[in-house]
Each structure stands twice: as structure tokens, then as C-alpha cells.
Amino acid sequence: MIRRSFIILPRVGKATELKMWRSGVACWDDFLAKDNIPGLSGDRKEGMNVALEDADRYLHAGRADYFTSLLPSVEQWRLFSRFGEDAAYLDIETDGLGSHAHTTMVSVHCKGSTRTLIRGIDLTGEALASALQGARMLVTYNGSSFDLPMLQKEFPFVVPRLPHFDLRHGAARVGMPGGLKRLEVEFGIRRPQEVAYVTGEDAVYLWKLWLKGRENALKLLMKYNQEDTVNLATLAPQIEAMLLRKVDDDIRRAGRGR
DNA sequence: ATAGTCAAGCTCTCCAAGGC
DNA sequence: GCCTTGGAGAGCTTGACTAT
């Protein structure tokens, strides 16, 4: 999908991009192959050629970070087909909400294995950086509002500036608003019995129990936190597929609307 | 080269929603 | 309950094109 994206170009928004797609300029190769594009002056077209050739070089070099500032945050899912294999699925637990809350646990699920860091035991900036090492993309649920700002506050500049696929907003765009647990139900994902009914609010309670010496509470909290990241990995490709279908629907609808 | 017009991107504000 | 973000809508700004 990223090689179909023209919104990385200056003064190109969704409307212009949609027009290009409709006129048969479906991808970067199509654009570069044409001598001129209606609505673009020669100079502007030339500048865009250079920008797309640059983008292509970064893409081939695996430099996902190059696109972080070029793509609007709501469109960064477009990089998932190219970099999803190296995505880090991230979820945090905290001891509450609001400005006084602290991160109690971070799980990072990457390439099939999950690493969990616990406050007071091994959750440090270095450990977090190490857990995210090699990731080319981040996937979260509501991470743009909650997880990432929280980590940025507690561990400044540790989380790399990578493209971020926030499933909450992706799902809402394809007509599936709601929380992560609801989404899991809609996609038929079942949690193991012991964490099936644990909520985010319970996570706060479990952490407090652990602080009082209840070993089992920590185990359950870890299981819950890890389950969140594993389920993100199951959901992401499905939501991406729905977003791709939506793009094609939008192109068809724009055609009918002419 | 300049001015007018138009389309579309940008910016700002307000509201709703989800995280634990 | 607090905080942040995205979406929607309105108004402003910018760039491309055309005529002179």
C-alpha cells in the first residue's frame, strides 16, 4: 500500500491522491512513467519524481522511520504490509489513569515472542530500548493517546520514532468502534479462561495485590498484559485487510460520483 | 510578469472515545 | 476520573492555471 501512497508528497492530500488513483496513476511506478500529470506543472511533477525516487530508495533500504513524518499518523497503517513482519506489538499496564499514574508493566511482542518488563524488577529505559531493538513499526491499541505518551513521559526518547499503527482508529474507520476486548469478540478471539474477564481496571487492582505480596496477582497481570499484545498481532493484519478494502471501495465510489 | 479565480490543503476549535 | 488523539466542520491560506 505504501507504494500506492501519494500523500507523502507536499500539498497532496487525500482528495488529490484519490483523483490520481481514479485517473489510472495507481502507484509510484505509474507516476514516474508518465511525462506529465494533468493539474501538475512540469516543475512540480519533476520535484515529485525526485521525492518518490527518494522514498523508493528508503523503502528498499528498510528505513521505515523515514516515513514516520511523511505520512499522517492516521495513514501509517499503509506501511504495515511492508514492515508488519518486523512490528513490535506493545501494551502497557499502569497503576491508574491521569497525570499521577505510573507504568507498572510493559509487554512487547515481536516476531512471535513476548518480552515483559515489570516496574521495580526489570523495567528500565535500557531494557525497554532493548525490547524494541530491531522493530520497524509499532502496533498498539489506543497507543497514540495512552501507551506511547505515557512511555515518553517516563522514559523520554527511549521509544524510537517509528511508524505506528493504532488499531483503535483503524478499526473505527472500518466501522468497528469500541475497545480492544469488544474487537476480540467480533473477530472470534478467545482469551484463556484465567484472563477472560480481566479488565484494565482490574489490572490496577492486581498490581496493588502484588505490592502487598500476592505472587499470583503478578502472574495473572503478566498473562493479561501478554495476551493483549499477542491479540494485537492477530488483529492487525485483519484490520489492515479491511482498510485496504475500504480504499478500493472509496476509489469505486469516487468513480460512481462523477 | 501580474492579477484573478478556483480547488484543495492547512489550521483551529470542539466533541467523543478509549486507555488503566 | 484524566489525558490525549482523531474526526468533523468552518474559515484561512496556498498553489496552479489562465488571461492579459
PDB file of C-alpha atoms (C1' of nucleotides) in Angstrom:
ATOM      1  CA  MET A   1       0.000   0.000   0.000  1.00  0.00           C
ATOM      2  CA  ILE A   2       2.870   2.389   0.694  1.00  0.00           C
ATOM      3  CA  ARG A   3       3.880   2.329  -2.998  1.00  0.00           C
ATOM      4  CA  ARG A   4       0.348   3.426  -3.851  1.00  0.00           C
ATOM      5  CA  SER A   5       0.611   6.396  -1.498  1.00  0.00           C
ATOM      6  CA  PHE A   6       0.946   9.914  -2.873  1.00  0.00           C
ATOM      7  CA  ILE A   7       0.011  11.738   0.315  1.00  0.00           C
ATOM      8  CA  ILE A   8       3.699  11.621   1.278  1.00  0.00           C
ATOM      9  CA  LEU A   9       4.187  14.389  -1.323  1.00  0.00           C
ATOM     10  CA  PRO A  10       3.906  18.066  -0.377  1.00  0.00           C
ATOM     11  CA  ARG A  11       0.476  19.598  -0.945  1.00  0.00           C
ATOM     12  CA  VAL A  12      -1.049  16.284  -1.832  1.00  0.00           C
ATOM     13  CA  GLY A  13      -3.930  15.259   0.382  1.00  0.00           C
ATOM     14  CA  LYS A  14      -6.466  12.505   0.173  1.00  0.00           C
ATOM     15  CA  ALA A  15      -8.569  14.244  -2.469  1.00  0.00           C
ATOM     16  CA  THR A  16      -5.654  14.664  -4.879  1.00  0.00           C
ATOM     17  CA  GLU A  17      -4.462  11.143  -4.219  1.00  0.00           C
ATOM     18  CA  LEU A  18      -7.926   9.759  -4.924  1.00  0.00           C
ATOM     19  CA  LYS A  19      -8.003  11.688  -8.205  1.00  0.00           C
ATOM     20  CA  MET A  20      -4.649  10.208  -9.211  1.00  0.00           C
ATOM     21  CA  TRP A  21      -5.834   6.691  -8.470  1.00  0.00           C
ATOM     22  CA  ARG A  22      -9.025   7.308 -10.435  1.00  0.00           C
ATOM     23  CA  SER A  23      -7.044   8.588 -13.439  1.00  0.00           C
ATOM     24  CA  GLY A  24      -5.030   5.373 -13.615  1.00  0.00           C
ATOM     25  CA  VAL A  25      -1.966   6.521 -11.678  1.00  0.00           C
ATOM     26  CA  ALA A  26      -2.199   3.684  -9.196  1.00  0.00           C
ATOM     27  CA  CYS A  27       1.353   3.551  -7.840  1.00  0.00           C
ATOM     28  CA  TRP A  28       4.726   5.289  -7.810  1.00  0.00           C
ATOM     29  CA  ASP A  29       5.839   3.426 -10.963  1.00  0.00           C
ATOM     30  CA  ASP A  30       2.803   4.702 -12.879  1.00  0.00           C
ATOM     31  CA  PHE A  31       3.558   8.256 -11.747  1.00  0.00           C
ATOM     32  CA  LEU A  32       7.239   8.080 -12.699  1.00  0.00           C
ATOM     33  CA  ALA A  33       6.443   6.529 -16.088  1.00  0.00           C
ATOM     34  CA  LYS A  34       4.266   9.480 -17.139  1.00  0.00           C
ATOM     35  CA  ASP A  35       5.787  12.640 -18.645  1.00  0.00           C
ATOM     36  CA  ASN A  36       3.022  14.826 -17.295  1.00  0.00           C
ATOM     37  CA  ILE A  37       0.061  14.632 -14.969  1.00  0.00           C
ATOM     38  CA  PRO A  38      -2.984  16.861 -15.516  1.00  0.00           C
ATOM     39  CA  GLY A  39      -3.098  19.535 -12.816  1.00  0.00           C
ATOM     40  CA  LEU A  40       0.639  19.427 -12.116  1.00  0.00           C
ATOM     41  CA  SER A  41       3.099  21.890 -13.637  1.00  0.00           C
ATOM     42  CA  GLY A  42       6.263  20.443 -15.157  1.00  0.00           C
ATOM     43  CA  ASP A  43       8.429  21.756 -12.308  1.00  0.00           C
ATOM     44  CA  ARG A  44       6.141  20.319  -9.687  1.00  0.00           C
ATOM     45  CA  LYS A  45       5.999  16.945 -11.417  1.00  0.00           C
ATOM     46  CA  GLU A  46       9.811  16.911 -11.581  1.00  0.00           C
ATOM     47  CA  GLY A  47      10.049  17.663  -7.857  1.00  0.00           C
ATOM     48  CA  MET A  48       7.595  14.895  -7.095  1.00  0.00           C
ATOM     49  CA  ASN A  49       9.574  12.436  -9.214  1.00  0.00           C
ATOM     50  CA  VAL A  50      12.637  13.152  -7.094  1.00  0.00           C
ATOM     51  CA  ALA A  51      10.637  12.767  -3.860  1.00  0.00           C
ATOM     52  CA  LEU A  52       9.182   9.419  -4.948  1.00  0.00           C
ATOM     53  CA  GLU A  53      12.570   8.108  -6.097  1.00  0.00           C
ATOM     54  CA  ASP A  54      13.996   9.068  -2.688  1.00  0.00           C
ATOM     55  CA  ALA A  55      11.098   7.343  -0.923  1.00  0.00           C
ATOM     56  CA  ASP A  56      11.638   4.223  -3.007  1.00  0.00           C
ATOM     57  CA  ARG A  57      15.303   4.094  -2.031  1.00  0.00           C
ATOM     58  CA  TYR A  58      14.451   4.383   1.683  1.00  0.00           C
ATOM     59  CA  LEU A  59      11.771   1.739   1.276  1.00  0.00           C
ATOM     60  CA  HIS A  60      14.207  -0.711  -0.301  1.00  0.00           C
ATOM     61  CA  ALA A  61      16.728   0.052   2.434  1.00  0.00           C
ATOM     62  CA  GLY A  62      14.109  -0.942   5.011  1.00  0.00           C
ATOM     63  CA  ARG A  63      14.071   2.534   6.524  1.00  0.00           C
ATOM     64  CA  ALA A  64      10.527   2.615   7.917  1.00  0.00           C
ATOM     65  CA  ASP A  65      11.469   5.586  10.132  1.00  0.00           C
ATOM     66  CA  TYR A  66      11.857   7.768   7.009  1.00  0.00           C
ATOM     67  CA  PHE A  67       8.087   7.628   6.526  1.00  0.00           C
ATOM     68  CA  THR A  68       7.094   8.469  10.109  1.00  0.00           C
ATOM     69  CA  SER A  69       6.943  12.183   9.470  1.00  0.00           C
ATOM     70  CA  LEU A  70       5.885  11.918   5.805  1.00  0.00           C
ATOM     71  CA  LEU A  71       2.671  10.003   6.463  1.00  0.00           C
ATOM     72  CA  PRO A  72      -0.100  11.486   8.613  1.00  0.00           C
ATOM     73  CA  SER A  73      -0.461   9.391  11.774  1.00  0.00           C
ATOM     74  CA  VAL A  74      -3.847   8.048  10.705  1.00  0.00           C
ATOM     75  CA  GLU A  75      -2.342   6.725   7.464  1.00  0.00           C
ATOM     76  CA  GLN A  76       0.740   4.995   8.864  1.00  0.00           C
ATOM     77  CA  TRP A  77      -1.069   1.652   8.687  1.00  0.00           C
ATOM     78  CA  ARG A  78      -0.148   1.771   4.984  1.00  0.00           C
ATOM     79  CA  LEU A  79       3.352   0.638   5.957  1.00  0.00           C
ATOM     80  CA  PHE A  80       2.103  -2.500   7.667  1.00  0.00           C
ATOM     81  CA  SER A  81       2.189  -4.708   4.562  1.00  0.00           C
ATOM     82  CA  ARG A  82       5.865  -3.813   4.085  1.00  0.00           C
ATOM     83  CA  PHE A  83       7.057  -3.673   7.715  1.00  0.00           C
ATOM     84  CA  GLY A  84       4.453  -5.690   9.638  1.00  0.00           C
ATOM     85  CA  GLU A  85       6.821  -8.635   9.871  1.00  0.00           C
ATOM     86  CA  ASP A  86       9.132  -6.506  11.996  1.00  0.00           C
ATOM     87  CA  ALA A  87       6.383  -4.838  14.015  1.00  0.00           C
ATOM     88  CA  ALA A  88       6.550  -4.577  17.795  1.00  0.00           C
ATOM     89  CA  TYR A  89       3.113  -5.087  19.375  1.00  0.00           C
ATOM     90  CA  LEU A  90       3.157  -3.031  22.523  1.00  0.00           C
ATOM     91  CA  ASP A  91       0.877  -2.710  25.517  1.00  0.00           C
ATOM     92  CA  ILE A  92       1.362  -1.223  28.972  1.00  0.00           C
ATOM     93  CA  GLU A  93      -0.386  -1.503  32.309  1.00  0.00           C
ATOM     94  CA  THR A  94      -0.432   1.326  34.824  1.00  0.00           C
ATOM     95  CA  ASP A  95      -1.448   1.858  38.420  1.00  0.00           C
ATOM     96  CA  GLY A  96      -4.264   4.177  37.412  1.00  0.00           C
ATOM     97  CA  LEU A  97      -5.218   6.913  34.996  1.00  0.00           C
ATOM     98  CA  GLY A  98      -4.303  10.567  34.869  1.00  0.00           C
ATOM     99  CA  SER A  99      -1.106  12.515  35.340  1.00  0.00           C
ATOM    100  CA  HIS A 100      -0.014  10.807  38.567  1.00  0.00           C
ATOM    101  CA  ALA A 101      -0.204   7.251  37.218  1.00  0.00           C
ATOM    102  CA  HIS A 102       2.915   5.168  36.637  1.00  0.00           C
ATOM    103  CA  THR A 103       3.652   2.384  34.186  1.00  0.00           C
ATOM    104  CA  THR A 104       3.693  -0.900  36.061  1.00  0.00           C
ATOM    105  CA  MET A 105       4.302  -3.305  33.199  1.00  0.00           C
ATOM    106  CA  VAL A 106       5.229  -3.266  29.515  1.00  0.00           C
ATOM    107  CA  SER A 107       4.890  -6.176  27.118  1.00  0.00           C
ATOM    108  CA  VAL A 108       6.462  -6.153  23.686  1.00  0.00           C
ATOM    109  CA  HIS A 109       5.514  -8.949  21.308  1.00  0.00           C
ATOM    110  CA  CYS A 110       7.829  -9.157  18.321  1.00  0.00           C
ATOM    111  CA  LYS A 111       8.475 -11.940  15.791  1.00  0.00           C
ATOM    112  CA  GLY A 112       6.428 -14.449  17.758  1.00  0.00           C
ATOM    113  CA  SER A 113       7.974 -13.960  21.179  1.00  0.00           C
ATOM    114  CA  THR A 114       6.899 -11.721  24.030  1.00  0.00           C
ATOM    115  CA  ARG A 115       9.055  -9.843  26.500  1.00  0.00           C
ATOM    116  CA  THR A 116       7.504  -8.411  29.653  1.00  0.00           C
ATOM    117  CA  LEU A 117       9.144  -5.772  31.825  1.00  0.00           C
ATOM    118  CA  ILE A 118       7.979  -5.137  35.381  1.00  0.00           C
ATOM    119  CA  ARG A 119       8.301  -1.948  37.417  1.00  0.00           C
ATOM    120  CA  GLY A 120      10.718  -2.396  40.290  1.00  0.00           C
ATOM    121  CA  ILE A 121      12.201  -5.547  38.778  1.00  0.00           C
ATOM    122  CA  ASP A 122      13.457  -5.025  35.240  1.00  0.00           C
ATOM    123  CA  LEU A 123      11.507  -2.129  33.707  1.00  0.00           C
ATOM    124  CA  THR A 124      14.211   0.390  32.800  1.00  0.00           C
ATOM    125  CA  GLY A 125      14.856   2.636  29.826  1.00  0.00           C
ATOM    126  CA  GLU A 126      17.674   0.356  28.694  1.00  0.00           C
ATOM    127  CA  ALA A 127      15.532  -2.774  28.943  1.00  0.00           C
ATOM    128  CA  LEU A 128      12.702  -1.113  27.047  1.00  0.00           C
ATOM    129  CA  ALA A 129      15.076   0.059  24.321  1.00  0.00           C
ATOM    130  CA  SER A 130      16.453  -3.458  24.090  1.00  0.00           C
ATOM    131  CA  ALA A 131      12.952  -4.988  23.825  1.00  0.00           C
ATOM    132  CA  LEU A 132      12.176  -2.632  20.941  1.00  0.00           C
ATOM    133  CA  GLN A 133      15.513  -3.132  19.217  1.00  0.00           C
ATOM    134  CA  GLY A 134      15.075  -4.143  15.604  1.00  0.00           C
ATOM    135  CA  ALA A 135      11.416  -3.163  15.423  1.00  0.00           C
ATOM    136  CA  ARG A 136      10.476  -1.235  12.297  1.00  0.00           C
ATOM    137  CA  MET A 137       6.942  -0.412  13.247  1.00  0.00           C
ATOM    138  CA  LEU A 138       4.788  -0.145  16.373  1.00  0.00           C
ATOM    139  CA  VAL A 139       1.292  -1.566  16.767  1.00  0.00           C
ATOM    140  CA  THR A 140      -0.905  -0.650  19.748  1.00  0.00           C
ATOM    141  CA  TYR A 141      -4.496  -0.198  20.770  1.00  0.00           C
ATOM    142  CA  ASN A 142      -5.116   3.461  21.587  1.00  0.00           C
ATOM    143  CA  GLY A 143      -1.372   3.804  21.963  1.00  0.00           C
ATOM    144  CA  SER A 144      -1.301   7.234  20.338  1.00  0.00           C
ATOM    145  CA  SER A 145      -3.322   8.638  23.216  1.00  0.00           C
ATOM    146  CA  PHE A 146      -2.257   6.437  26.094  1.00  0.00           C
ATOM    147  CA  ASP A 147       0.661   3.979  25.903  1.00  0.00           C
ATOM    148  CA  LEU A 148       3.145   5.994  23.858  1.00  0.00           C
ATOM    149  CA  PRO A 149       2.698   9.375  25.643  1.00  0.00           C
ATOM    150  CA  MET A 150       2.929   7.526  28.969  1.00  0.00           C
ATOM    151  CA  LEU A 151       6.200   5.824  27.988  1.00  0.00           C
ATOM    152  CA  GLN A 152       7.558   9.064  26.524  1.00  0.00           C
ATOM    153  CA  LYS A 153       6.875  10.761  29.866  1.00  0.00           C
ATOM    154  CA  GLU A 154       8.568   8.078  31.960  1.00  0.00           C
ATOM    155  CA  PHE A 155      11.319   7.075  29.539  1.00  0.00           C
ATOM    156  CA  PRO A 156      11.988  10.107  27.321  1.00  0.00           C
ATOM    157  CA  PHE A 157      13.361   9.326  23.861  1.00  0.00           C
ATOM    158  CA  VAL A 158      13.538   5.577  24.526  1.00  0.00           C
ATOM    159  CA  VAL A 159      10.686   4.558  22.210  1.00  0.00           C
ATOM    160  CA  PRO A 160      12.003   5.026  18.659  1.00  0.00           C
ATOM    161  CA  ARG A 161      10.127   7.302  16.241  1.00  0.00           C
ATOM    162  CA  LEU A 162       8.721   4.508  14.103  1.00  0.00           C
ATOM    163  CA  PRO A 163       5.551   4.327  12.041  1.00  0.00           C
ATOM    164  CA  HIS A 164       2.681   3.499  14.353  1.00  0.00           C
ATOM    165  CA  PHE A 165      -0.455   1.509  13.526  1.00  0.00           C
ATOM    166  CA  ASP A 166      -3.040   2.335  16.197  1.00  0.00           C
ATOM    167  CA  LEU A 167      -5.682  -0.375  15.832  1.00  0.00           C
ATOM    168  CA  ARG A 168      -8.270   1.612  17.739  1.00  0.00           C
ATOM    169  CA  HIS A 169      -8.504   4.228  15.000  1.00  0.00           C
ATOM    170  CA  GLY A 170      -8.012   1.742  12.190  1.00  0.00           C
ATOM    171  CA  ALA A 171     -10.900  -0.368  13.455  1.00  0.00           C
ATOM    172  CA  ALA A 172     -13.135   2.655  13.954  1.00  0.00           C
ATOM    173  CA  ARG A 173     -12.544   3.686  10.336  1.00  0.00           C
ATOM    174  CA  VAL A 174     -13.823   0.370   9.056  1.00  0.00           C
ATOM    175  CA  GLY A 175     -16.944   0.602  11.191  1.00  0.00           C
ATOM    176  CA  MET A 176     -15.741  -1.207  14.302  1.00  0.00           C
ATOM    177  CA  PRO A 177     -15.548   1.315  17.125  1.00  0.00           C
ATOM    178  CA  GLY A 178     -15.115   0.210  20.725  1.00  0.00           C
ATOM    179  CA  GLY A 179     -12.451  -1.177  22.999  1.00  0.00           C
ATOM    180  CA  LEU A 180      -9.952  -3.960  22.380  1.00  0.00           C
ATOM    181  CA  LYS A 181     -11.984  -6.586  24.225  1.00  0.00           C
ATOM    182  CA  ARG A 182     -15.020  -5.897  22.072  1.00  0.00           C
ATOM    183  CA  LEU A 183     -12.906  -6.136  18.939  1.00  0.00           C
ATOM    184  CA  GLU A 184     -11.553  -9.507  20.041  1.00  0.00           C
ATOM    185  CA  VAL A 185     -15.109 -10.796  20.420  1.00  0.00           C
ATOM    186  CA  GLU A 186     -16.036  -9.512  16.953  1.00  0.00           C
ATOM    187  CA  PHE A 187     -13.074 -11.345  15.433  1.00  0.00           C
ATOM    188  CA  GLY A 188     -13.741 -14.517  17.395  1.00  0.00           C
ATOM    189  CA  ILE A 189     -10.572 -14.301  19.502  1.00  0.00           C
ATOM    190  CA  ARG A 190     -10.945 -16.110  22.822  1.00  0.00           C
ATOM    191  CA  ARG A 191      -8.747 -15.437  25.819  1.00  0.00           C
ATOM    192  CA  PRO A 192      -7.554 -18.187  28.152  1.00  0.00           C
ATOM    193  CA  GLN A 193     -10.028 -18.812  30.953  1.00  0.00           C
ATOM    194  CA  GLU A 194      -7.952 -17.176  33.716  1.00  0.00           C
ATOM    195  CA  VAL A 195      -7.784 -13.774  31.954  1.00  0.00           C
ATOM    196  CA  ALA A 196     -11.063 -13.935  30.045  1.00  0.00           C
ATOM    197  CA  TYR A 197     -12.810 -11.446  32.309  1.00  0.00           C
ATOM    198  CA  VAL A 198      -9.892  -9.293  33.473  1.00  0.00           C
ATOM    199  CA  THR A 199     -10.302  -5.583  32.603  1.00  0.00           C
ATOM    200  CA  GLY A 200      -7.891  -2.654  32.566  1.00  0.00           C
ATOM    201  CA  GLU A 201      -9.329  -1.538  35.865  1.00  0.00           C
ATOM    202  CA  ASP A 202      -8.639  -4.995  37.337  1.00  0.00           C
ATOM    203  CA  ALA A 203      -5.037  -4.571  36.226  1.00  0.00           C
ATOM    204  CA  VAL A 204      -4.672  -1.691  38.686  1.00  0.00           C
ATOM    205  CA  TYR A 205      -6.127  -3.872  41.443  1.00  0.00           C
ATOM    206  CA  LEU A 206      -3.859  -6.818  40.556  1.00  0.00           C
ATOM    207  CA  TRP A 207      -0.802  -4.573  40.759  1.00  0.00           C
ATOM    208  CA  LYS A 208      -1.825  -3.403  44.241  1.00  0.00           C
ATOM    209  CA  LEU A 209      -2.283  -7.020  45.335  1.00  0.00           C
ATOM    210  CA  TRP A 210       1.202  -7.833  44.048  1.00  0.00           C
ATOM    211  CA  LEU A 211       2.641  -4.931  46.049  1.00  0.00           C
ATOM    212  CA  LYS A 212       1.023  -6.472  49.128  1.00  0.00           C
ATOM    213  CA  GLY A 213       2.904  -9.694  48.421  1.00  0.00           C
ATOM    214  CA  ARG A 214       0.456 -11.726  46.337  1.00  0.00           C
ATOM    215  CA  GLU A 215       2.716 -13.519  43.848  1.00  0.00           C
ATOM    216  CA  ASN A 216      -0.226 -14.926  41.893  1.00  0.00           C
ATOM    217  CA  ALA A 217      -1.580 -11.443  41.198  1.00  0.00           C
ATOM    218  CA  LEU A 218       1.592 -10.551  39.307  1.00  0.00           C
ATOM    219  CA  LYS A 219       1.437 -13.770  37.310  1.00  0.00           C
ATOM    220  CA  LEU A 220      -2.145 -13.064  36.306  1.00  0.00           C
ATOM    221  CA  LEU A 221      -1.336  -9.457  35.401  1.00  0.00           C
ATOM    222  CA  MET A 222       1.567 -10.619  33.229  1.00  0.00           C
ATOM    223  CA  LYS A 223      -0.652 -13.138  31.471  1.00  0.00           C
ATOM    224  CA  TYR A 224      -3.272 -10.438  30.837  1.00  0.00           C
ATOM    225  CA  ASN A 225      -0.708  -7.941  29.552  1.00  0.00           C
ATOM    226  CA  GLN A 226       0.971 -10.504  27.284  1.00  0.00           C
ATOM    227  CA  GLU A 227      -2.383 -11.673  25.946  1.00  0.00           C
ATOM    228  CA  ASP A 228      -3.155  -8.095  24.876  1.00  0.00           C
ATOM    229  CA  THR A 229      -0.020  -7.883  22.727  1.00  0.00           C
ATOM    230  CA  VAL A 230      -0.499 -11.339  21.195  1.00  0.00           C
ATOM    231  CA  ASN A 231      -4.056 -10.444  20.264  1.00  0.00           C
ATOM    232  CA  LEU A 232      -2.866  -7.195  18.688  1.00  0.00           C
ATOM    233  CA  ALA A 233      -0.724  -9.331  16.390  1.00  0.00           C
ATOM    234  CA  THR A 234      -3.766 -11.380  15.396  1.00  0.00           C
ATOM    235  CA  LEU A 235      -5.958  -8.347  14.829  1.00  0.00           C
ATOM    236  CA  ALA A 236      -3.534  -6.090  12.936  1.00  0.00           C
ATOM    237  CA  PRO A 237      -3.472  -7.969   9.588  1.00  0.00           C
ATOM    238  CA  GLN A 238      -7.256  -8.354   9.662  1.00  0.00           C
ATOM    239  CA  ILE A 239      -7.846  -4.667  10.246  1.00  0.00           C
ATOM    240  CA  GLU A 240      -5.254  -3.828   7.619  1.00  0.00           C
ATOM    241  CA  ALA A 241      -7.132  -6.011   5.112  1.00  0.00           C
ATOM    242  CA  MET A 242     -10.365  -4.177   5.928  1.00  0.00           C
ATOM    243  CA  LEU A 243      -8.640  -0.804   5.492  1.00  0.00           C
ATOM    244  CA  LEU A 244      -7.306  -1.932   2.101  1.00  0.00           C
ATOM    245  CA  ARG A 245     -10.814  -2.953   1.034  1.00  0.00           C
ATOM    246  CA  LYS A 246     -12.079   0.437   2.175  1.00  0.00           C
ATOM    247  CA  VAL A 247      -9.525   2.201  -0.044  1.00  0.00           C
ATOM    248  CA  ASP A 248     -10.725   0.224  -3.059  1.00  0.00           C
ATOM    249  CA  ASP A 249     -14.351   0.954  -2.144  1.00  0.00           C
ATOM    250  CA  ASP A 250     -13.554   4.668  -1.891  1.00  0.00           C
ATOM    251  CA  ILE A 251     -11.991   4.594  -5.365  1.00  0.00           C
ATOM    252  CA  ARG A 252     -15.080   2.855  -6.787  1.00  0.00           C
ATOM    253  CA  ARG A 253     -17.435   5.256  -5.012  1.00  0.00           C
ATOM    254  CA  ALA A 254     -15.487   8.279  -6.299  1.00  0.00           C
ATOM    255  CA  GLY A 255     -15.900   6.857  -9.791  1.00  0.00           C
ATOM    256  CA  ARG A 256     -19.641   6.496  -9.438  1.00  0.00           C
ATOM    257  CA  GLY A 257     -19.862  10.019  -8.033  1.00  0.00           C
ATOM    258  CA  ARG A 258     -18.502  11.645 -11.183  1.00  0.00           C
TER     259      ARG A 258
ATOM    260  C1'  DA B   1       5.145  39.340 -15.230  1.00  0.00           C
ATOM    261  C1'  DT B   2       0.890  40.053 -12.935  1.00  0.00           C
ATOM    262  C1'  DA B   3      -3.746  39.575 -11.256  1.00  0.00           C
ATOM    263  C1'  DG B   4      -7.939  36.944 -10.742  1.00  0.00           C
ATOM    264  C1'  DT B   5     -10.179  32.601  -9.904  1.00  0.00           C
ATOM    265  C1'  DC B   6     -10.746  28.179  -8.151  1.00  0.00           C
ATOM    266  C1'  DA B   7      -9.692  23.973  -5.853  1.00  0.00           C
ATOM    267  C1'  DA B   8      -7.754  21.859  -2.188  1.00  0.00           C
ATOM    268  C1'  DG B   9      -4.636  21.667   1.690  1.00  0.00           C
ATOM    269  C1'  DC B  10      -3.894  23.573   6.302  1.00  0.00           C
ATOM    270  C1'  DT B  11      -5.173  25.140  10.858  1.00  0.00           C
ATOM    271  C1'  DC B  12      -8.079  25.829  14.579  1.00  0.00           C
ATOM    272  C1'  DT B  13     -11.795  24.510  17.664  1.00  0.00           C
ATOM    273  C1'  DC B  14     -14.967  21.455  19.726  1.00  0.00           C
ATOM    274  C1'  DC B  15     -16.570  16.942  20.921  1.00  0.00           C
ATOM    275  C1'  DA B  16     -16.384  11.926  21.615  1.00  0.00           C
ATOM    276  C1'  DA B  17     -13.954   7.922  22.877  1.00  0.00           C
ATOM    277  C1'  DG B  18     -10.670   4.732  24.906  1.00  0.00           C
ATOM    278  C1'  DG B  19      -6.589   3.638  27.676  1.00  0.00           C
ATOM    279  C1'  DC B  20      -5.939   1.599  33.254  1.00  0.00           C
TER     280       DC B  20
ATOM    281  C1'  DG C   1     -11.635  10.441  36.608  1.00  0.00           C
ATOM    282  C1'  DC C   2      -7.634  12.447  33.474  1.00  0.00           C
ATOM    283  C1'  DC C   3      -5.321  12.897  29.257  1.00  0.00           C
ATOM    284  C1'  DT C   4      -4.572  12.624  24.506  1.00  0.00           C
ATOM    285  C1'  DT C   5      -5.920  11.870  19.990  1.00  0.00           C
ATOM    286  C1'  DG C   6      -8.804  11.650  15.844  1.00  0.00           C
ATOM    287  C1'  DG C   7     -12.894  13.240  13.337  1.00  0.00           C
ATOM    288  C1'  DA C   8     -15.805  16.865  11.680  1.00  0.00           C
ATOM    289  C1'  DG C   9     -16.688  21.427  10.275  1.00  0.00           C
ATOM    290  C1'  DA C  10     -15.513  26.233   9.292  1.00  0.00           C
ATOM    291  C1'  DG C  11     -12.526  29.617   7.755  1.00  0.00           C
ATOM    292  C1'  DC C  12      -7.996  30.784   6.019  1.00  0.00           C
ATOM    293  C1'  DT C  13      -4.049  30.143   3.007  1.00  0.00           C
ATOM    294  C1'  DT C  14      -1.612  28.481  -0.829  1.00  0.00           C
ATOM    295  C1'  DG C  15      -0.568  26.875  -5.397  1.00  0.00           C
ATOM    296  C1'  DA C  16      -1.839  26.046 -10.223  1.00  0.00           C
ATOM    297  C1'  DC C  17      -3.824  27.699 -14.087  1.00  0.00           C
ATOM    298  C1'  DT C  18      -5.475  31.192 -17.335  1.00  0.00           C
ATOM    299  C1'  DA C  19      -5.981  35.574 -19.465  1.00  0.00           C
ATOM    300  C1'  DT C  20      -3.993  39.800 -20.250  1.00  0.00           C
TER     301       DT C  20
END
